[in-house]
Amino acid sequence: MNWQLIDNDAELAQVLAELEPAAEVAVDTEFMRRNTYYPQVALLQLCAGERAWLVDPLAIEDLDGLRQLMSDASTLKILHSCSEDLEVFRHWLGVLPTPLVDTQRAAALVGEPFGLGYRALVERLCGVELDKGETRSDWLRRPLSEAQCHYAALDVTELLPAWRQLRERAEARGRMDWVLEEGAAVALAMAERERELHRRVKGSGRLNARQLEVLRRLCEWREDRARETDKPRGWIVDDKLCLAIARAMPQRREDLQALELPPAVLRRQGDQLLSLVEEARAVPAHELPAPASAPLAAEDRDRLKQLRDAAKQISEAQGIAPEAGLASADLELLVREARGEAIDPPSRWDGWRRDVLLRPLRAELQRC
C-alpha cells in the first residue's frame, strides 16, 4: 500500500497542487472525542488515485489550502457515513466538504442494504476484507505507528474503487442527481439537528407548552456552556435533570435540591437554572412552543401501517433500501397532513423523494 505522512506546510502545499486537477478525492478523518464538546481532529486522509496522503493536523499551521480544496466546486469529495466527519471539518477548518458524496447513502439508492459500514461496503463491492485492528487506537498519540498509518490509508484507498462501482450503477439508473442531493442533505441534516435541541430530549413530548419553554431555554443555555468550555453537554446538566427541572419548574434552591441535583451543579449553576425557569414563566402564552402532537387515533394508526407497507413496496420496486426513503416520522407526518393538520414539511421531502415516494403515498392515503 502506498501512503505518505504529511507533517509540514511545504509538503501539504505539494499534495494540494497534485490534487488540484482531481475530479474526485476520497476523504476521511480520524478524531478523538472523550472529554470534550468538539471532536479533536487527529488525522486527515486524502486519496485521488493509488496513493493516500495522511495529513497530520497537529503539525500543520496553514489551513487555507485545505479550506480551498474542501470548498472547490469542481472537485467531488467522497466520504463514507460522514456526519461526524462534517463536525470535525466545521470546527477545525470552518468549512464543510462540498460538493460531497456519502457512499453509505449512495449505496442504499442503488440496491445495497441501508446503513452499511465502510468495511462491509468494501467487502461487498470489492471483495476486500479490511483489518479492524486500529479501530480503538489513540489517534492523538505521536508518533503514529506504522499500523495506524496503514489502517488510516485503507479508509481512503479502498473507498475510491467502491465509489466507482456505486457511481457506475447510479449513472446507469439515472440517479447521480439523487446521490448528490443526499450528499448535500447530510450537511443540512446536521444544521437541523442543532435547531430545537429540546425536542431531542427523551420525554419532551409529554411536557406542556410552558414546561417545554423551560426545557428549550435549559437546552440552549447548556449548549452555549458546553461550547464555551469545550465540555460534553452532559457534564453541564444531563438530559434527565433538564427534563426534571422542566417538569417541576422550581422557584427556589430548595426546590432544585429536592430534584437531587448533584451538589456541584446546585452550587455552581443553581441560580442560573432558577433564572431560566423564571424567564420561561414570563413568556406570553402565544409565544410558547407548540407541544407535541397528540398520539394518532386507532384509525390513523391503521392508515400509518398501510402507508408503511406501501412505502416499502414502492422502495423495493425502485431498487432502493426502504429505510433510505422515508422514515416512520415522515410517514406519520403524511398521515397527519392527510387528516388536515398543519405540518412543517422536512427539507428531505424535496428533490427525488417528492415524485418517487411522496406523490404515490399521498395518492395511497386518499384511497385509505
Short mmCIF file of C-alpha atoms in Angstrom, two decimals, residues 73-229:
data_model
loop_
_atom_site.label_atom_id
_atom_site.label_comp_id
_atom_site.label_asym_id
_atom_site.label_seq_id
_atom_site.Cartn_x
_atom_site.Cartn_y
_atom_site.Cartn_z
CA ALA A 73 -16.94 23.12 -6.54
CA SER A 74 -15.02 21.29 -9.29
CA THR A 75 -13.79 18.50 -7.00
CA LEU A 76 -16.25 15.96 -5.65
CA LYS A 77 -15.40 14.87 -2.12
CA ILE A 78 -16.13 11.19 -1.42
CA LEU A 79 -16.77 10.23 2.21
CA HIS A 80 -18.50 7.35 3.97
CA SER A 81 -21.08 7.84 6.73
CA CYS A 82 -19.75 11.34 7.10
CA SER A 83 -21.93 13.16 9.65
CA GLU A 84 -19.22 13.05 12.34
CA ASP A 85 -16.53 13.99 9.82
CA LEU A 86 -18.55 17.08 8.97
CA GLU A 87 -18.49 18.12 12.63
CA VAL A 88 -14.70 17.79 12.51
CA PHE A 89 -14.40 19.95 9.39
CA ARG A 90 -16.74 22.63 10.67
CA HIS A 91 -14.82 23.06 13.91
CA TRP A 92 -11.32 22.56 12.50
CA LEU A 93 -11.48 24.29 9.12
CA GLY A 94 -14.67 26.31 9.43
CA VAL A 95 -15.94 24.87 6.12
CA LEU A 96 -17.72 21.70 5.05
CA PRO A 97 -16.66 19.49 2.13
CA THR A 98 -18.79 20.42 -0.84
CA PRO A 99 -19.92 19.02 -3.18
CA LEU A 100 -19.83 15.66 -1.45
CA VAL A 101 -20.98 12.08 -1.81
CA ASP A 102 -21.77 9.92 1.19
CA THR A 103 -21.16 6.40 -0.09
CA GLN A 104 -23.29 4.89 2.68
CA ARG A 105 -26.30 6.81 1.39
CA ALA A 106 -25.36 6.30 -2.24
CA ALA A 107 -25.23 2.52 -1.74
CA ALA A 108 -28.77 2.46 -0.38
CA LEU A 109 -30.02 4.25 -3.51
CA VAL A 110 -28.67 1.60 -5.89
CA GLY A 111 -29.86 -1.56 -4.19
CA GLU A 112 -27.39 -2.14 -1.37
CA PRO A 113 -28.60 -2.59 2.23
CA PHE A 114 -29.21 0.51 4.32
CA GLY A 115 -26.56 1.65 6.79
CA LEU A 116 -23.63 -0.41 5.51
CA GLY A 117 -20.44 0.22 7.42
CA TYR A 118 -17.30 1.03 5.47
CA ARG A 119 -15.72 -2.39 5.85
CA ALA A 120 -18.93 -4.18 4.89
CA LEU A 121 -19.28 -1.94 1.82
CA VAL A 122 -15.72 -2.59 0.64
CA GLU A 123 -16.09 -6.32 1.18
CA ARG A 124 -19.41 -6.45 -0.73
CA LEU A 125 -18.27 -4.32 -3.66
CA CYS A 126 -14.54 -5.03 -3.88
CA GLY A 127 -14.12 -8.39 -2.16
CA VAL A 128 -11.51 -6.88 0.17
CA GLU A 129 -11.60 -7.67 3.88
CA LEU A 130 -10.15 -4.77 5.84
CA ASP A 131 -8.28 -5.02 9.13
CA LYS A 132 -10.08 -3.69 12.23
CA GLY A 133 -7.01 -3.70 14.45
CA GLU A 134 -6.68 0.06 14.99
CA THR A 135 -10.39 0.88 15.40
CA ARG A 136 -9.93 1.99 19.02
CA SER A 137 -6.47 3.44 18.56
CA ASP A 138 -5.33 6.64 20.30
CA TRP A 139 -5.06 8.84 17.25
CA LEU A 140 -3.73 11.83 19.17
CA ARG A 141 -0.64 9.94 20.29
CA ARG A 142 2.56 10.81 18.46
CA PRO A 143 4.38 9.42 16.65
CA LEU A 144 1.73 7.49 14.76
CA SER A 145 2.64 3.84 14.32
CA GLU A 146 3.08 2.09 11.01
CA ALA A 147 -0.04 0.05 11.78
CA GLN A 148 -2.07 3.18 12.43
CA CYS A 149 -0.97 4.78 9.17
CA HIS A 150 -1.68 1.62 7.19
CA TYR A 151 -5.15 1.36 8.72
CA ALA A 152 -5.89 5.04 8.08
CA ALA A 153 -4.72 4.85 4.47
CA LEU A 154 -7.10 1.97 3.74
CA ASP A 155 -10.00 4.21 4.71
CA VAL A 156 -9.49 6.21 1.52
CA THR A 157 -7.60 3.96 -0.91
CA GLU A 158 -10.39 1.36 -0.86
CA LEU A 159 -13.14 3.98 -0.79
CA LEU A 160 -12.44 5.15 -4.33
CA PRO A 161 -12.91 1.77 -6.10
CA ALA A 162 -16.05 1.15 -4.05
CA TRP A 163 -17.38 4.56 -5.05
CA ARG A 164 -16.61 3.96 -8.74
CA GLN A 165 -18.85 0.89 -8.68
CA LEU A 166 -21.61 2.83 -6.98
CA ARG A 167 -21.22 5.71 -9.42
CA GLU A 168 -21.48 3.35 -12.40
CA ARG A 169 -24.70 1.90 -11.03
CA ALA A 170 -26.11 5.33 -10.17
CA GLU A 171 -25.34 6.65 -13.66
CA ALA A 172 -26.89 3.58 -15.29
CA ARG A 173 -30.12 4.21 -13.36
CA GLY A 174 -30.08 7.97 -13.85
CA ARG A 175 -29.63 8.57 -10.14
CA MET A 176 -26.50 10.65 -9.84
CA ASP A 177 -28.68 13.65 -9.03
CA TRP A 178 -30.17 11.63 -6.18
CA VAL A 179 -26.71 10.77 -4.88
CA LEU A 180 -25.61 14.42 -4.93
CA GLU A 181 -28.86 15.51 -3.26
CA GLU A 182 -28.23 13.03 -0.46
CA GLY A 183 -24.71 14.37 -0.03
CA ALA A 184 -26.00 17.91 0.32
CA ALA A 185 -28.68 16.68 2.72
CA VAL A 186 -26.08 15.38 5.19
CA ALA A 187 -24.86 18.90 5.95
CA LEU A 188 -28.41 20.23 6.06
CA ALA A 189 -29.45 17.48 8.48
CA MET A 190 -26.59 18.44 10.78
CA ALA A 191 -27.84 22.02 10.89
CA GLU A 192 -31.42 20.87 11.50
CA ARG A 193 -30.34 18.69 14.42
CA GLU A 194 -28.95 21.76 16.13
CA ARG A 195 -32.29 23.53 16.00
CA GLU A 196 -34.88 22.80 18.66
CA LEU A 197 -32.46 20.76 20.74
CA HIS A 198 -35.09 20.41 23.45
CA ARG A 199 -37.23 18.17 21.26
CA ARG A 200 -34.41 15.62 21.13
CA VAL A 201 -34.62 15.09 24.90
CA LYS A 202 -36.38 11.82 25.62
CA GLY A 203 -39.69 12.54 27.33
CA SER A 204 -40.06 16.09 25.99
CA GLY A 205 -43.20 15.06 24.11
CA ARG A 206 -45.07 14.69 27.40
CA LEU A 207 -44.46 18.29 28.52
CA ASN A 208 -46.99 21.08 28.27
CA ALA A 209 -46.16 24.28 26.41
CA ARG A 210 -44.83 26.15 29.46
CA GLN A 211 -42.66 23.24 30.56
CA LEU A 212 -41.40 22.88 27.00
CA GLU A 213 -40.31 26.52 27.06
CA VAL A 214 -38.32 25.81 30.24
CA LEU A 215 -36.67 22.83 28.57
CA ARG A 216 -35.90 24.87 25.45
CA ARG A 217 -34.12 27.54 27.50
CA LEU A 218 -32.25 24.94 29.53
CA CYS A 219 -31.01 23.13 26.43
CA GLU A 220 -29.91 26.31 24.66
CA TRP A 221 -28.09 27.56 27.75
CA ARG A 222 -26.44 24.16 28.23
CA GLU A 223 -25.33 24.07 24.59
CA ASP A 224 -23.75 27.51 24.89
CA ARG A 225 -21.94 26.49 28.08
CA ALA A 226 -20.71 23.26 26.52
CA ARG A 227 -19.27 25.16 23.55
CA GLU A 228 -17.66 27.84 25.72
CA THR A 229 -15.98 25.30 27.99
#
